[in-house]
PDB file of C-alpha atoms in Angstrom:
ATOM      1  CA  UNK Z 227    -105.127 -79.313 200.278  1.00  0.00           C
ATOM      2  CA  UNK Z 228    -108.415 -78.160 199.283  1.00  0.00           C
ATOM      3  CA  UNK Z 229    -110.713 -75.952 201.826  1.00  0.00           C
ATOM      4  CA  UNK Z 230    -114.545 -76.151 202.232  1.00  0.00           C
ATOM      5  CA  UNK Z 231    -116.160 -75.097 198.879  1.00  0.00           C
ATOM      6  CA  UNK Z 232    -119.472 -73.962 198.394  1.00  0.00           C
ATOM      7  CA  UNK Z 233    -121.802 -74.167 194.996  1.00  0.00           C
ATOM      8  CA  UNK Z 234    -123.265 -71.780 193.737  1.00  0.00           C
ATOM      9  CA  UNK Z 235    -121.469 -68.889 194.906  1.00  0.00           C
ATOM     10  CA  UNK Z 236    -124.215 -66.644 193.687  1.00  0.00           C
ATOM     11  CA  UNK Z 237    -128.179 -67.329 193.501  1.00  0.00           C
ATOM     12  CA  UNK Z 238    -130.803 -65.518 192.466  1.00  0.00           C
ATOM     13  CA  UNK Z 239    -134.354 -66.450 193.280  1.00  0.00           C
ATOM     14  CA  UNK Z 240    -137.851 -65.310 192.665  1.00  0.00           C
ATOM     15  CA  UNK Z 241    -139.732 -65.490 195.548  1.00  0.00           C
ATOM     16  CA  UNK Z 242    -141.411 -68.778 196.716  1.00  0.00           C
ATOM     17  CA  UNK Z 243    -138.876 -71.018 194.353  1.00  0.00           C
ATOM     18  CA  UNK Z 244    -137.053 -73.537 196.055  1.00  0.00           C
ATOM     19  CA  UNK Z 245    -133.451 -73.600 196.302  1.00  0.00           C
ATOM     20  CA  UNK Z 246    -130.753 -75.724 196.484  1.00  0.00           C
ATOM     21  CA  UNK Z 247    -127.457 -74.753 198.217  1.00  0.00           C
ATOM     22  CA  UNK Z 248    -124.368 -77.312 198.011  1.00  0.00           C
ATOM     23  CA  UNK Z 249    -121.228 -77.545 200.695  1.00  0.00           C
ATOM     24  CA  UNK Z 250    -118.223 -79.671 200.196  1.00  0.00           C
ATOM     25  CA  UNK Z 251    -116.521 -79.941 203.324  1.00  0.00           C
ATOM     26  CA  UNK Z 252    -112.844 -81.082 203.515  1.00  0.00           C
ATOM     27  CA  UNK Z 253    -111.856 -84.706 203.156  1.00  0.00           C
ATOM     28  CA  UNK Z 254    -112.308 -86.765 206.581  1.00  0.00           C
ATOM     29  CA  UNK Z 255    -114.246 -83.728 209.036  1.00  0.00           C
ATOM     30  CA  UNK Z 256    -116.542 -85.591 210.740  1.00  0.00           C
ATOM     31  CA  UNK Z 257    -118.126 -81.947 211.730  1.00  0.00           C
ATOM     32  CA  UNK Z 258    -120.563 -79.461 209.001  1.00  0.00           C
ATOM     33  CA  UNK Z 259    -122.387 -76.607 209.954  1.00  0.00           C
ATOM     34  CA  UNK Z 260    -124.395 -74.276 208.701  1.00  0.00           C
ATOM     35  CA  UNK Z 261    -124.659 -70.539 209.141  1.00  0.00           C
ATOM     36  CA  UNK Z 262    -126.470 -68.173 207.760  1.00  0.00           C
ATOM     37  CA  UNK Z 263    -124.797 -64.135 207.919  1.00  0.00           C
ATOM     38  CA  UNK Z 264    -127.276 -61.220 207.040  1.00  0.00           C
ATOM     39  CA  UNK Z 265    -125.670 -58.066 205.439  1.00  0.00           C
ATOM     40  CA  UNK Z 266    -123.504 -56.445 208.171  1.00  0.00           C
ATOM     41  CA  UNK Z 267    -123.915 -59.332 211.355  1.00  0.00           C
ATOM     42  CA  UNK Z 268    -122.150 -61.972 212.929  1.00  0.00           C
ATOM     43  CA  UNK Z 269    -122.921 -66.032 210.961  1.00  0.00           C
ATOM     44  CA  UNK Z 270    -125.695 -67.199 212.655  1.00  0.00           C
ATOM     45  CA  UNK Z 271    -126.032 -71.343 212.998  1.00  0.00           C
ATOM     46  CA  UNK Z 272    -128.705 -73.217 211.375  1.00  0.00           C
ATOM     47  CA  UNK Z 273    -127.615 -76.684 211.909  1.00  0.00           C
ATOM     48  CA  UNK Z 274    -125.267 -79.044 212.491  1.00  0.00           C
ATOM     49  CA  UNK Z 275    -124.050 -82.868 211.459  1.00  0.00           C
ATOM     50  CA  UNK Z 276    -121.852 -85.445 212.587  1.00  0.00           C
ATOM     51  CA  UNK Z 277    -121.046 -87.398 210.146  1.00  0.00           C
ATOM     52  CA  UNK Z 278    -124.819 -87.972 208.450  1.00  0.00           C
ATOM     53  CA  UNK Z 279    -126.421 -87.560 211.491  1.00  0.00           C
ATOM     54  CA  UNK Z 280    -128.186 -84.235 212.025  1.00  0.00           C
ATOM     55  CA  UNK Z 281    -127.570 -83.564 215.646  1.00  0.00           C
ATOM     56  CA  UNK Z 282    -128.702 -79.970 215.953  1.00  0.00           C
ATOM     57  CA  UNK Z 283    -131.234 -78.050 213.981  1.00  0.00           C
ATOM     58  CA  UNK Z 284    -132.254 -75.566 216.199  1.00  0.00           C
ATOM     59  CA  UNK Z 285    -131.258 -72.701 214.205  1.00  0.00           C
ATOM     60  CA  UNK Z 286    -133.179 -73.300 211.609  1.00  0.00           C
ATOM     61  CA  UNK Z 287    -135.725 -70.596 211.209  1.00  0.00           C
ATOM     62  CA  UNK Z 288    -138.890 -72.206 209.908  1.00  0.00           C
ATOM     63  CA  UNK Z 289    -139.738 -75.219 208.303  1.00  0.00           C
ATOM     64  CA  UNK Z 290    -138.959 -74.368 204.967  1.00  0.00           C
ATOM     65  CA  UNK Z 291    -135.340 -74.989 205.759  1.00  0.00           C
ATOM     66  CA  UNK Z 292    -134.031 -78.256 204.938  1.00  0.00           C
ATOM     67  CA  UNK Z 293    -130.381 -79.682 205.494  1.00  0.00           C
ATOM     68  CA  UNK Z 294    -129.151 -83.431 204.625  1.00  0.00           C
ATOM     69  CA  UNK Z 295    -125.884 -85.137 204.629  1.00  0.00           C
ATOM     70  CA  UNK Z 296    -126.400 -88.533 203.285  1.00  0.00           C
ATOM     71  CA  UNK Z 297    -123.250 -90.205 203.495  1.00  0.00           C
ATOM     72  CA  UNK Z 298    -121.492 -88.192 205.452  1.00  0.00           C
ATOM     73  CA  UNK Z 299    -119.467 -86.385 203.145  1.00  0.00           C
ATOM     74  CA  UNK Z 300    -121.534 -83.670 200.758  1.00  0.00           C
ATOM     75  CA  UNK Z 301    -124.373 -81.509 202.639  1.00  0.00           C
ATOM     76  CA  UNK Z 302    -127.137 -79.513 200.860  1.00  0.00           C
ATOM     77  CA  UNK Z 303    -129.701 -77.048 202.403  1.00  0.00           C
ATOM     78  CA  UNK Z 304    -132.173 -76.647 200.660  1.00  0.00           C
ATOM     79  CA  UNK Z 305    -134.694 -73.249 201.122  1.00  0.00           C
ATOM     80  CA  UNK Z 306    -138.391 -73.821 200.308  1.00  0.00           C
ATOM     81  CA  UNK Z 307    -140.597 -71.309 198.654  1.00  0.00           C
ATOM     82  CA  UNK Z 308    -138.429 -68.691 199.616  1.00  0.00           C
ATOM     83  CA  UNK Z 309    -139.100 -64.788 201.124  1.00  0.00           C
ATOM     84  CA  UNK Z 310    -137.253 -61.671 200.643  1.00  0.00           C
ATOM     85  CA  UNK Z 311    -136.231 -62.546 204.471  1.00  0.00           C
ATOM     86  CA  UNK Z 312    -133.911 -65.392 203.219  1.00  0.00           C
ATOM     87  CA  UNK Z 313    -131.577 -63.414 201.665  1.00  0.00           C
ATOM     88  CA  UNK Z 314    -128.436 -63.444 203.367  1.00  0.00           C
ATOM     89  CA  UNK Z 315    -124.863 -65.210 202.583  1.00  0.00           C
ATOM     90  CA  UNK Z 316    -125.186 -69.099 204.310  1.00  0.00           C
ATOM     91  CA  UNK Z 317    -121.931 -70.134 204.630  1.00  0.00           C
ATOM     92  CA  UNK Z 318    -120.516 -73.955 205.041  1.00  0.00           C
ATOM     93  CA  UNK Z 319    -118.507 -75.064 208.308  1.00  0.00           C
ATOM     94  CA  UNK Z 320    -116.729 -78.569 208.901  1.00  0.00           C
ATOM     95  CA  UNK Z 321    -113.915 -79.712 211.992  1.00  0.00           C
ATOM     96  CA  UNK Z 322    -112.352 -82.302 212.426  1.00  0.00           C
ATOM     97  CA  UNK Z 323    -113.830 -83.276 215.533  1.00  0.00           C
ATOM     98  CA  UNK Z 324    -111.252 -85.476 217.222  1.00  0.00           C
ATOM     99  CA  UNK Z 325    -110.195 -82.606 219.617  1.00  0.00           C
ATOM    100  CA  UNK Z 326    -110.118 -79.990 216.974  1.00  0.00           C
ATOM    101  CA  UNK Z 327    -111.136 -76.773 217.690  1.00  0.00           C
ATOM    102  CA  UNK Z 328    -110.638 -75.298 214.318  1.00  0.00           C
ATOM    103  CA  UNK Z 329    -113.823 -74.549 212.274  1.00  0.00           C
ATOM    104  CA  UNK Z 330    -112.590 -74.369 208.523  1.00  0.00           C
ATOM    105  CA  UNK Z 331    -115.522 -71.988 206.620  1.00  0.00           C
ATOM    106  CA  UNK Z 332    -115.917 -71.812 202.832  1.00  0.00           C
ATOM    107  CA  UNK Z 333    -116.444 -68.592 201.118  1.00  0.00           C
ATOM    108  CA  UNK Z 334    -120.330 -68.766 201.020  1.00  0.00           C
ATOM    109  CA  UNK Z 335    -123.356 -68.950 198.859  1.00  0.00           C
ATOM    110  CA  UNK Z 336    -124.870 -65.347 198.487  1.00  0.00           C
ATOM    111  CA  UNK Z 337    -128.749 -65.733 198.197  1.00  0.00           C
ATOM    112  CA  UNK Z 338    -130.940 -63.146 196.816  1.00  0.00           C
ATOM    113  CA  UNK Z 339    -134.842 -63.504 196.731  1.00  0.00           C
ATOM    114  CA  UNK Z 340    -136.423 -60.829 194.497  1.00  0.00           C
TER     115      UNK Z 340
ATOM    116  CA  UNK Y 239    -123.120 -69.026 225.825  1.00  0.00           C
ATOM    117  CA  UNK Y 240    -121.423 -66.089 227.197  1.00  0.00           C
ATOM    118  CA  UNK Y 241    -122.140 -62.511 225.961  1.00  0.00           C
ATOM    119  CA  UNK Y 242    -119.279 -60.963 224.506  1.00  0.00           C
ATOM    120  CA  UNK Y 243    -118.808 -57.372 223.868  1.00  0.00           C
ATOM    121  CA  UNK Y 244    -116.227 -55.772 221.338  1.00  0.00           C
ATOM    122  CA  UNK Y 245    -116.063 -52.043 219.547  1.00  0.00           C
ATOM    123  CA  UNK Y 246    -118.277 -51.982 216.597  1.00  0.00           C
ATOM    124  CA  UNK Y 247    -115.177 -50.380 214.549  1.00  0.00           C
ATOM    125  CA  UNK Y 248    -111.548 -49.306 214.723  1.00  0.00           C
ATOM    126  CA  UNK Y 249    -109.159 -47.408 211.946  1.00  0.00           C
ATOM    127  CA  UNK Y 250    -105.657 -47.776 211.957  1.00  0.00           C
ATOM    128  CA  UNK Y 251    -102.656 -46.993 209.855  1.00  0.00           C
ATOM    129  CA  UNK Y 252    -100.088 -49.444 207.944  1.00  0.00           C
ATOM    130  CA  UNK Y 253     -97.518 -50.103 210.509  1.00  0.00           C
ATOM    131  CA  UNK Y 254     -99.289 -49.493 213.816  1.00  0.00           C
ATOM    132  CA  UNK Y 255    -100.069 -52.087 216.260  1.00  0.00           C
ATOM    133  CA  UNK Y 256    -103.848 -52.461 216.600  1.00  0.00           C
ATOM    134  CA  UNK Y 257    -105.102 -53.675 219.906  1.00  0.00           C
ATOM    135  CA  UNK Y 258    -108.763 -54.842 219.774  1.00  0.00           C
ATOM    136  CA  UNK Y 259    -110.183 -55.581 223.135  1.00  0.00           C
ATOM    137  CA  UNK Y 260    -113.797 -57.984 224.065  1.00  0.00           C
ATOM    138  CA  UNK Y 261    -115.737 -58.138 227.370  1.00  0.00           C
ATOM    139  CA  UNK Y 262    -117.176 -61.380 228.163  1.00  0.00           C
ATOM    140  CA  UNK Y 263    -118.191 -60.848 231.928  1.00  0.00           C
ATOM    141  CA  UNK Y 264    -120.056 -64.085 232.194  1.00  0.00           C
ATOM    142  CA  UNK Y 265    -117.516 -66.381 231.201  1.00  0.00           C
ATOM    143  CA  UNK Y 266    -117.345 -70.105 232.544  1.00  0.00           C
ATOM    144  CA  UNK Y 267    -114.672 -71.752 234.011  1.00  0.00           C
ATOM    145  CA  UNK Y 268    -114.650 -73.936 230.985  1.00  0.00           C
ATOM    146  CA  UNK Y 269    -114.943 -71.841 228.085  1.00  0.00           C
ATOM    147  CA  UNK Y 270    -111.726 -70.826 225.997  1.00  0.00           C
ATOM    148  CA  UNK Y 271    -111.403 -67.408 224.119  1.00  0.00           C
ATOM    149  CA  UNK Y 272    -111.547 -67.297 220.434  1.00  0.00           C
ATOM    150  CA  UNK Y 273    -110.908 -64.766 217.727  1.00  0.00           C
ATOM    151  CA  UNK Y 274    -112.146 -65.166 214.072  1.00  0.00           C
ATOM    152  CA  UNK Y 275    -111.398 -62.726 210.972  1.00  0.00           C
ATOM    153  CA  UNK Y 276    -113.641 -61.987 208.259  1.00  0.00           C
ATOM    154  CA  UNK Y 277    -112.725 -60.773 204.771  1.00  0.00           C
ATOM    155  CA  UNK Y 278    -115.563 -59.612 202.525  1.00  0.00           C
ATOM    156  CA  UNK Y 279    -117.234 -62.213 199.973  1.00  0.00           C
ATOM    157  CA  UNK Y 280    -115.133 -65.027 202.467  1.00  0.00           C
ATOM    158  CA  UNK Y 281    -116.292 -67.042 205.303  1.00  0.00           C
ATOM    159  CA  UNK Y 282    -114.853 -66.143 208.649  1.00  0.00           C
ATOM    160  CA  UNK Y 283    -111.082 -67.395 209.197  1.00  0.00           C
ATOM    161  CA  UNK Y 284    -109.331 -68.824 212.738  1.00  0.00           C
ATOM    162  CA  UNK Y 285    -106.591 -66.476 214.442  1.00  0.00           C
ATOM    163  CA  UNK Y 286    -105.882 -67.643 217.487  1.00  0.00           C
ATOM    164  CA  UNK Y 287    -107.293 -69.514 220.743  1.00  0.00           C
ATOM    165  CA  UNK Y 288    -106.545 -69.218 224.658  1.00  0.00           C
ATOM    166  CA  UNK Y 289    -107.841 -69.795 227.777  1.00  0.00           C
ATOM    167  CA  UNK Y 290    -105.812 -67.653 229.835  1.00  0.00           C
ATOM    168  CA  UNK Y 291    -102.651 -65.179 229.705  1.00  0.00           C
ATOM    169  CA  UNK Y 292    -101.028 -64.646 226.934  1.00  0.00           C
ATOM    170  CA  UNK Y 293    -100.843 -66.884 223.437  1.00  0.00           C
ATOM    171  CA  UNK Y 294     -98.795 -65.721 220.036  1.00  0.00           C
ATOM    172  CA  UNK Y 295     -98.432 -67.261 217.358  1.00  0.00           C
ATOM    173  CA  UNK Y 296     -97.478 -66.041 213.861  1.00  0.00           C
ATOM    174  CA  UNK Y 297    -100.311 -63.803 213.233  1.00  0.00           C
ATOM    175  CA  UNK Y 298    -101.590 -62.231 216.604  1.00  0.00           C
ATOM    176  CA  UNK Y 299    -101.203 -62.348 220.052  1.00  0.00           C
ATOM    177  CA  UNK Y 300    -104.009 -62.782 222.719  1.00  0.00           C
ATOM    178  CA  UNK Y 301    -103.832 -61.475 226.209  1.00  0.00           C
ATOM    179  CA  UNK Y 302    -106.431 -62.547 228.980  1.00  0.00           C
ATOM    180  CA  UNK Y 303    -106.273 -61.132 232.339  1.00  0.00           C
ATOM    181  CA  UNK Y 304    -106.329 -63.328 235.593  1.00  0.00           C
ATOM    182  CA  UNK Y 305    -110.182 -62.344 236.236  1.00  0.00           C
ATOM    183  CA  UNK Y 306    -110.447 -63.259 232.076  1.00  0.00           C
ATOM    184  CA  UNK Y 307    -113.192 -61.008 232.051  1.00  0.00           C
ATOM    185  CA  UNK Y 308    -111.758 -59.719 228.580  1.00  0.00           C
ATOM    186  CA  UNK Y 309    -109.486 -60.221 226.275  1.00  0.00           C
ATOM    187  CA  UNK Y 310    -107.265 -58.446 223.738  1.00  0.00           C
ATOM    188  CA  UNK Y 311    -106.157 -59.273 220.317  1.00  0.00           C
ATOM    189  CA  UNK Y 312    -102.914 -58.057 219.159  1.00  0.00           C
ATOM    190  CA  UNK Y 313    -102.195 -57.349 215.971  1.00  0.00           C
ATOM    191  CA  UNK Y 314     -98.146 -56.539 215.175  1.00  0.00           C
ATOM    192  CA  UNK Y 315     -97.301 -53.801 212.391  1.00  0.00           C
ATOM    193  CA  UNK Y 316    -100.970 -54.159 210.261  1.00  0.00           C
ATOM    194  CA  UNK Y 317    -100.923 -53.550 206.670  1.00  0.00           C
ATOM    195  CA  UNK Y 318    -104.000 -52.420 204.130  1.00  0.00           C
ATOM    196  CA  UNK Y 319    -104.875 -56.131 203.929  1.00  0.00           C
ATOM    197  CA  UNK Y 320    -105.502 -56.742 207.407  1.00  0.00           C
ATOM    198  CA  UNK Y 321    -108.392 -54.221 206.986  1.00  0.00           C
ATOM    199  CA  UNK Y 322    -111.369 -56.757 207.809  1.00  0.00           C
ATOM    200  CA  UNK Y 323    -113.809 -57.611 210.534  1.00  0.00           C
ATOM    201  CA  UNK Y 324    -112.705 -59.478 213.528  1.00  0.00           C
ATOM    202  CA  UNK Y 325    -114.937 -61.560 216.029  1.00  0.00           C
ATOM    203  CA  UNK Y 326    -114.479 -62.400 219.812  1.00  0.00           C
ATOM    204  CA  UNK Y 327    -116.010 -65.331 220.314  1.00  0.00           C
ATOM    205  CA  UNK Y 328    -116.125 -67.821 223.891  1.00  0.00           C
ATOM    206  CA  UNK Y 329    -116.990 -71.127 224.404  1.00  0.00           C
ATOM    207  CA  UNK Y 330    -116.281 -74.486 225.876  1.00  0.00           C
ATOM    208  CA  UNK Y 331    -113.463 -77.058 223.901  1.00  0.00           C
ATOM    209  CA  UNK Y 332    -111.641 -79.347 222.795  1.00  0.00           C
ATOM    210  CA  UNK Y 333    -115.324 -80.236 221.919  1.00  0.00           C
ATOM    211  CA  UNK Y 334    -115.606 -77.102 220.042  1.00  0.00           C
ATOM    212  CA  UNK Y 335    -115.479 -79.857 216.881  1.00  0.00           C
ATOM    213  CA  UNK Y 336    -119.194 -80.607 218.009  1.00  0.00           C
ATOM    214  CA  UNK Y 337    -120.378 -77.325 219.012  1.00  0.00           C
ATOM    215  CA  UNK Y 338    -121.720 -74.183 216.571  1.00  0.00           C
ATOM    216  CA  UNK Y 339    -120.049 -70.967 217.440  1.00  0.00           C
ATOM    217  CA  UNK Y 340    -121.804 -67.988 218.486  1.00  0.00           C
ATOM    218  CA  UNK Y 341    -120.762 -64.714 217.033  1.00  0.00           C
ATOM    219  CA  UNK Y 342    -121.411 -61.496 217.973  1.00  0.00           C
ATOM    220  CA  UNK Y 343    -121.533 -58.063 215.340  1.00  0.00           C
ATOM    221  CA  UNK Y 344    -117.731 -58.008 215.063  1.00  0.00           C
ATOM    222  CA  UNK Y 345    -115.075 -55.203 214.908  1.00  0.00           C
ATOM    223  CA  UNK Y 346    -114.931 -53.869 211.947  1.00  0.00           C
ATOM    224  CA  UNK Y 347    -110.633 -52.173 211.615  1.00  0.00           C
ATOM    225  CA  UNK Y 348    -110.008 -49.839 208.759  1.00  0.00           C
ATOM    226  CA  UNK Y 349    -106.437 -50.154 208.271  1.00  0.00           C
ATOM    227  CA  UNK Y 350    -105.597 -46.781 206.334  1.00  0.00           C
ATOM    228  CA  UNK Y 351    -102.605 -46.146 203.683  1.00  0.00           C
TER     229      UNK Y 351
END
């Protein structure tokens, strides 16, 4: 079956546009995260949802960071204004959460802020 | 979350078992032992869970000592496209569904021709 895919896989932005990043978890994972991996480190979370519910956002770094999941399916985080700092790969995360312990990851949306 | 601690790199050669071992002296009694891999432009993938002794399955096998103060992953016979970076990760399940994981820098093995 189909994995977690991201959209775009590439984006280039000027500084202090807004962005738009898209994650399409797998069919029926109750769980989506977000992480965001700077060149050569470990993902780092941003935020997490059950189902629409955002249940965790403590790893967002400032309040230009944004993350919805309306109905429950579809997440977007979206970047405000953004700095040079925001460049990184943020990659998409959803489980199954019924006992799971299986994180399924797509392959990422590389950011670049010039 | 406990701290792990795993070699920043490691080279090998096609056909050589590569043993890649983490230090997670703080662990709690609840947490299980996880190990992630990481190809380049892809998001990190699962390997392989335990809690303690040993666990194979088709890709690696994980040993944890009685004290589970550390762990090592196992990798059988690696070829050139094992070459990636692999994370030691611990925490608490089987609600793991509802809980971010915490990585660390990673190992990053150099399998060589």
């Amino acid at each position: 079956g189909a994995g977690v895919s991201q959209s775009p896989r590439y984006k280039v932005a000027k500084r202090g546009q807004d962005v738009a990043l898209r994650c399409d978890p797998i069919s029926g994972h109750v769980s989506l995260f977000w992480y965001q991996q700077a060149l050569g480190q470990g993902p780092e979370f941003l935020t997490y949802f059950q189902n629409e519910a955002q249940l965790d956002k403590s790893g967002l770094p400032s309040d230009r960071f944004f993350a919805e999941r309306p109905e429950g399916s579809v997440s977007t985080l979206k970047i405000q204004r953004t700095q040079q700092e925001d460049s990184a790969v943020y990659l998409c995360a959803s489980s199954y959460s019924g006992g799971g312990s299986e994180q399924f990851f797509g392959p990422g949306t590389r950011l670049t802020v010039l | 979350l406990a701290k792990t601690t795993q070699p920043i790199s490691m080279d090998s050669y096609e056909g050589q078992e590569v043993n890649i071992t983490c230090s997670h002296n703080n662990i709690a009694t609840n947490d299980y032992i996880t190990w992630y891999q990481q190809f380049p432009s892809q998001g990190p993938r699962f390997i392989i869970q335990g809690y303690k002794t040993k666990v194979t399955n088709e890709v690696a096998s994980l040993f944890i000592p009685a004290d589970r103060k550390s762990s090592t992953l196992s990798l059988p016979r690696v070829s050139l496209s094992d070459t990636a970076v692999y994370y030691c990760l611990v925490g608490a399940i089987p609600d793991t569904g509802r809980r971010a994981l915490t990585f660390g820098s990673g190992t990053r093995l150099q399998v060589q021709p």
